[in-house]
Structures are given as C-alpha cells and as structure tokens.
Amino acid sequence: MQIEVEDLHKIYDGGVHALRGISLNITNGVYGLLGPNGSGKTTLMRILATLLLPTKGTARVDNHDVRSDRLPIRRVLGYLPQDFGLYPNLTVWEQLEYAALLCDIKDPAKRRQAVEQVLAETNMDIFADRRIKTLSGGMRQRVGIAQALLNSPQLLIIDEPTSGLDPEERIRIRSLLAELGGDRVIILSTHIVADIAATADRVGILHFGELLFDDTPEQLVSTAQGKVWLIDVDKRELATIKQEYVFSGVFRKGDRLEIRVLADEQPHPKARPTEPNMEDAYLRIIEEHRNSGGQLNA
Ligand code: ADP
Ligand code: MG
C-alpha cells in the first residue's frame, strides 16, 4: 500500500483554504495526523477516502487517483468518520451484520465469517449480543472500527478515534490500533499528542492547512533537543515570566513552582536544560509556525 500526495489544496465554497499545498508519502504502518482543531485533518482524510474532491494537486492510493479512480480505492478502504451513527436498539452482532450487507457481502456464510473475524480483531466477541445503547463510548468506537474492518481494508482511515473517551478507554483504543497496524496502512487523526506517542510509526503535524512535520515520533522529539528548560520560580514571579516565555508546563514544588519553558537558548540565568518530550516538540513546532505568520499567508 502506497499513498502519494502532492501539492494538495482544498478551498471550500466560501473561501476557507483548508489545505495549503500538502505533500507526503505514506507506506505500511500507522500514520498519525496530529493538529489542533481546524488544522485540516478531516479534510485531508475525506479527500483520501474519495469523499471530497481536492481543489488542486494530486492524491493517489496505490496509483489510483482520488478524482478519477474512486472505485478501486473504495474497494481497499475502511473509513470511520469522527461522528458515526450506530443503531441503538440493534445488538453488536446485528449492527455488524447489517453493515456487512451494506458492504455487499451477500453470501450469509461469508457474512457470518466476516462479522466473527472483525469482532475478534476488535476484542468485541464477548459483547456480540449486547445492544448498542448499553455500550460505553470506547466500546461503540470499537464497533465502529469493527465495521470499518469488514472488507479487510488495506487502508484504514479513522478520524479522531479517541475523542470523547475517558483515559482508560483511550488507552484501549490506542493499543487496538497499534495491533491492527502490520500489513495495512492506518491513518488516524488526533489532537492528543499521547495518542501519537503510543501508536504511530510516523507522525504528520498539520497546522492551518500546512504540513509542518512528517517523520517518526523519535525524530519529532529530537527536534526539541537542547531547547527545553526548567526554571524554579516564586509564585509571585509567575505572571511576569509567563508573558516572556513559551510554556510547556507548570508543576508545583512545595510552595514554589517549576516551569517548563521552550527556548532555543538559555532563557533565564536559573534555567536548567532538560530532556524534551513529544508535547514539547509539538508545541514548539506549532508556536514557531504561528510566529512566522504561517497561517496568514493565503
Ligand atoms: P480538523 O479536522 O483538523 O479539525 P477540518 O478539516 O475539519 O479540520 O477543517 C479545516 C478548516 O476547514 C476549518 O477552518 C474548517 O472550519 C473548514 N471547513 C471544514 N469543513 C468545511 C466545509 N464543509 N465548508 C467550509 N469550511 C469547512
Ligand atoms: Mg476533524
């Protein structure tokens, strides 16, 4: 599976420039699209899923163009939108059986086999007889993922799989997605840095429709090497210091505070260097783009 995107633009009716010249290649593994709300994640995913036409540029899935060659892409695709509907009164099994019918799996034996397989893959087999309305958010999300897996897709696109879930459920969904990786391409979007750290082989950072980073999570962390600092401050100093620096965290240390600051050089005589994490690196890249006025260039 190979996805090639070149100079992709999307301008919506009304003029919002949601993608501004995205180029990237994705091969097997889990690709995490990270970016704040409104950065263009859903737009890019819908274009790759052949549900939305780009304004300019090309996107190909295994050499099939998303504009002119939709059918072969749809055959290898599983897509789960952020807000998908399930039938509350159906059981998990009935929901999936119905989805399998819509997927055109006509033979009842094959349908049964497909449903059994996706239930096993998503660890939902024991809940097959539960009604959808009795499931937690995380379990519903797993039913959605099961549904997207029905045609054994080589390309699985999942929009914000962890949004709205509690921390425990989020961890389960992350590990499920990591397990489902392997031979296929999974593209997931998130605005939560920890989702990427736990699941993605590669990460793309989108901000105001621009791709600011495209590499491994380890490389992402290393972009902040030597640029993260800790400063012990008095609570009274906080307000002034806050205005001067880019913060990545504040921690209480008794009656003093330890602040985590992003800066290319030692920002303060009391600042001590510390190891970067992914959150630092992400904030730094976003902040740099903001300061360069990236979002203002039409
Ligand atoms: P994300 O998924 O990262 O939150 P989106 O792709 O949904 O970002 O949105 C990117 C930008 O495009 C936002 O400014 C959003 O308001 C705008 N947008 C999204 N969908 C539409 C639409 N159907 N019509 C007009 N503008 C849209
Ligand atoms: Mg979105």
PDB file of N, CA, C and O in Angstrom, residues 21 26 42 48 56 78 88 97 101 107 132 134 145 149 157 198 202 206 218 229-230 247 249 251 254 282:
ATOM      1  N   GLY A  21      -1.261  23.087   0.069  1.00  0.00           N
ATOM      2  CA  GLY A  21      -0.072  22.519  -0.552  1.00  0.00           C
ATOM      3  C   GLY A  21       0.573  21.425   0.282  1.00  0.00           C
ATOM      4  O   GLY A  21       1.726  21.525   0.667  1.00  0.00           O
ATOM      5  N   ILE A  26       2.918   7.907   2.253  1.00  0.00           N
ATOM      6  CA  ILE A  26       2.669   7.012   3.377  1.00  0.00           C
ATOM      7  C   ILE A  26       2.764   5.574   2.868  1.00  0.00           C
ATOM      8  O   ILE A  26       2.165   5.235   1.852  1.00  0.00           O
ATOM      9  N   THR A  42      -9.483  16.406   9.036  1.00  0.00           N
ATOM     10  CA  THR A  42     -10.659  15.748   8.448  1.00  0.00           C
ATOM     11  C   THR A  42     -10.711  15.988   6.945  1.00  0.00           C
ATOM     12  O   THR A  42     -11.032  15.081   6.173  1.00  0.00           O
ATOM     13  N   LEU A  48      -8.645  11.620   0.892  1.00  0.00           N
ATOM     14  CA  LEU A  48      -8.040  10.299   0.680  1.00  0.00           C
ATOM     15  C   LEU A  48      -9.098   9.203   0.623  1.00  0.00           C
ATOM     16  O   LEU A  48      -8.935   8.202  -0.070  1.00  0.00           O
ATOM     17  N   LYS A  56      -6.882  21.439  -5.883  1.00  0.00           N
ATOM     18  CA  LYS A  56      -5.679  21.463  -6.715  1.00  0.00           C
ATOM     19  C   LYS A  56      -4.718  20.411  -6.182  1.00  0.00           C
ATOM     20  O   LYS A  56      -4.766  20.069  -4.999  1.00  0.00           O
ATOM     21  N   GLY A  78     -11.248   1.220   4.416  1.00  0.00           N
ATOM     22  CA  GLY A  78     -12.189   1.264   5.533  1.00  0.00           C
ATOM     23  C   GLY A  78     -12.105   2.662   6.111  1.00  0.00           C
ATOM     24  O   GLY A  78     -11.015   3.143   6.392  1.00  0.00           O
ATOM     25  N   PRO A  88     -29.048   2.224  18.003  1.00  0.00           N
ATOM     26  CA  PRO A  88     -29.010   1.934  19.449  1.00  0.00           C
ATOM     27  C   PRO A  88     -29.724   0.639  19.839  1.00  0.00           C
ATOM     28  O   PRO A  88     -29.316  -0.026  20.773  1.00  0.00           O
ATOM     29  N   GLU A  97     -23.726  -7.193  11.117  1.00  0.00           N
ATOM     30  CA  GLU A  97     -24.318  -7.976  10.031  1.00  0.00           C
ATOM     31  C   GLU A  97     -24.965  -7.030   9.005  1.00  0.00           C
ATOM     32  O   GLU A  97     -24.827  -7.191   7.800  1.00  0.00           O
ATOM     33  N   LEU A 101     -23.919  -6.315   5.070  1.00  0.00           N
ATOM     34  CA  LEU A 101     -24.834  -6.302   3.927  1.00  0.00           C
ATOM     35  C   LEU A 101     -24.595  -5.062   3.067  1.00  0.00           C
ATOM     36  O   LEU A 101     -24.523  -5.135   1.846  1.00  0.00           O
ATOM     37  N   ASP A 107     -23.339 -13.385   0.530  1.00  0.00           N
ATOM     38  CA  ASP A 107     -23.438 -14.769   0.982  1.00  0.00           C
ATOM     39  C   ASP A 107     -23.511 -14.833   2.518  1.00  0.00           C
ATOM     40  O   ASP A 107     -22.612 -14.332   3.202  1.00  0.00           O
ATOM     41  N   ILE A 132     -26.424  -1.894  21.333  1.00  0.00           N
ATOM     42  CA  ILE A 132     -25.531  -0.747  21.171  1.00  0.00           C
ATOM     43  C   ILE A 132     -25.763   0.291  22.270  1.00  0.00           C
ATOM     44  O   ILE A 132     -24.824   0.849  22.825  1.00  0.00           O
ATOM     45  N   THR A 134     -26.390   0.064  25.236  1.00  0.00           N
ATOM     46  CA  THR A 134     -25.845  -0.249  26.559  1.00  0.00           C
ATOM     47  C   THR A 134     -24.312  -0.152  26.588  1.00  0.00           C
ATOM     48  O   THR A 134     -23.702  -0.413  27.616  1.00  0.00           O
ATOM     49  N   ILE A 145     -14.911   0.693  14.545  1.00  0.00           N
ATOM     50  CA  ILE A 145     -13.682   0.185  13.933  1.00  0.00           C
ATOM     51  C   ILE A 145     -13.940  -1.196  13.324  1.00  0.00           C
ATOM     52  O   ILE A 145     -13.509  -1.485  12.202  1.00  0.00           O
ATOM     53  N   LEU A 149     -13.579  -2.490   9.386  1.00  0.00           N
ATOM     54  CA  LEU A 149     -12.671  -3.588   9.041  1.00  0.00           C
ATOM     55  C   LEU A 149     -13.348  -4.687   8.225  1.00  0.00           C
ATOM     56  O   LEU A 149     -12.698  -5.630   7.785  1.00  0.00           O
ATOM     57  N   ILE A 157      -8.817   4.412   7.496  1.00  0.00           N
ATOM     58  CA  ILE A 157      -8.731   5.827   7.858  1.00  0.00           C
ATOM     59  C   ILE A 157      -9.703   6.080   9.013  1.00  0.00           C
ATOM     60  O   ILE A 157     -10.907   5.833   8.879  1.00  0.00           O
ATOM     61  N   ALA A 198       1.815   6.658  21.530  1.00  0.00           N
ATOM     62  CA  ALA A 198       1.503   5.266  21.818  1.00  0.00           C
ATOM     63  C   ALA A 198       1.287   4.416  20.572  1.00  0.00           C
ATOM     64  O   ALA A 198       1.431   3.204  20.639  1.00  0.00           O
ATOM     65  N   ARG A 202       4.696   6.827  12.154  1.00  0.00           N
ATOM     66  CA  ARG A 202       5.076   8.144  11.632  1.00  0.00           C
ATOM     67  C   ARG A 202       4.043   9.175  12.069  1.00  0.00           C
ATOM     68  O   ARG A 202       2.893   8.833  12.336  1.00  0.00           O
ATOM     69  N   LEU A 206      -0.203  18.887  11.231  1.00  0.00           N
ATOM     70  CA  LEU A 206      -0.928  19.851  10.395  1.00  0.00           C
ATOM     71  C   LEU A 206      -1.258  21.080  11.231  1.00  0.00           C
ATOM     72  O   LEU A 206      -1.640  20.975  12.394  1.00  0.00           O
ATOM     73  N   GLU A 218      10.191   9.587  17.118  1.00  0.00           N
ATOM     74  CA  GLU A 218      11.509   9.823  17.734  1.00  0.00           C
ATOM     75  C   GLU A 218      12.139  11.084  17.147  1.00  0.00           C
ATOM     76  O   GLU A 218      12.724  11.898  17.860  1.00  0.00           O
ATOM     77  N   TRP A 229      13.711  23.741  28.924  1.00  0.00           N
ATOM     78  CA  TRP A 229      14.364  24.206  30.153  1.00  0.00           C
ATOM     79  C   TRP A 229      13.405  24.168  31.328  1.00  0.00           C
ATOM     80  O   TRP A 229      12.193  24.334  31.162  1.00  0.00           O
ATOM     81  N   LEU A 230      13.999  23.954  32.511  1.00  0.00           N
ATOM     82  CA  LEU A 230      13.209  24.030  33.738  1.00  0.00           C
ATOM     83  C   LEU A 230      13.678  25.235  34.532  1.00  0.00           C
ATOM     84  O   LEU A 230      14.888  25.478  34.639  1.00  0.00           O
ATOM     85  N   PHE A 247       5.545  28.402  27.326  1.00  0.00           N
ATOM     86  CA  PHE A 247       5.384  27.401  28.376  1.00  0.00           C
ATOM     87  C   PHE A 247       5.026  26.046  27.822  1.00  0.00           C
ATOM     88  O   PHE A 247       4.220  25.928  26.919  1.00  0.00           O
ATOM     89  N   GLY A 249       4.662  23.647  30.473  1.00  0.00           N
ATOM     90  CA  GLY A 249       4.084  23.056  31.675  1.00  0.00           C
ATOM     91  C   GLY A 249       4.445  23.845  32.918  1.00  0.00           C
ATOM     92  O   GLY A 249       5.436  24.568  32.919  1.00  0.00           O
ATOM     93  N   PHE A 251       4.603  23.012  37.188  1.00  0.00           N
ATOM     94  CA  PHE A 251       4.448  21.988  38.224  1.00  0.00           C
ATOM     95  C   PHE A 251       4.683  22.596  39.581  1.00  0.00           C
ATOM     96  O   PHE A 251       5.555  23.450  39.747  1.00  0.00           O
ATOM     97  N   GLY A 254       6.380  22.108  46.311  1.00  0.00           N
ATOM     98  CA  GLY A 254       6.168  22.741  47.607  1.00  0.00           C
ATOM     99  C   GLY A 254       5.476  24.069  47.412  1.00  0.00           C
ATOM    100  O   GLY A 254       4.468  24.146  46.716  1.00  0.00           O
ATOM    101  N   TYR A 282       5.981  19.213  19.804  1.00  0.00           N
ATOM    102  CA  TYR A 282       4.770  19.605  19.089  1.00  0.00           C
ATOM    103  C   TYR A 282       4.466  21.091  19.323  1.00  0.00           C
ATOM    104  O   TYR A 282       4.267  21.861  18.374  1.00  0.00           O
TER     105      TYR A 282
END
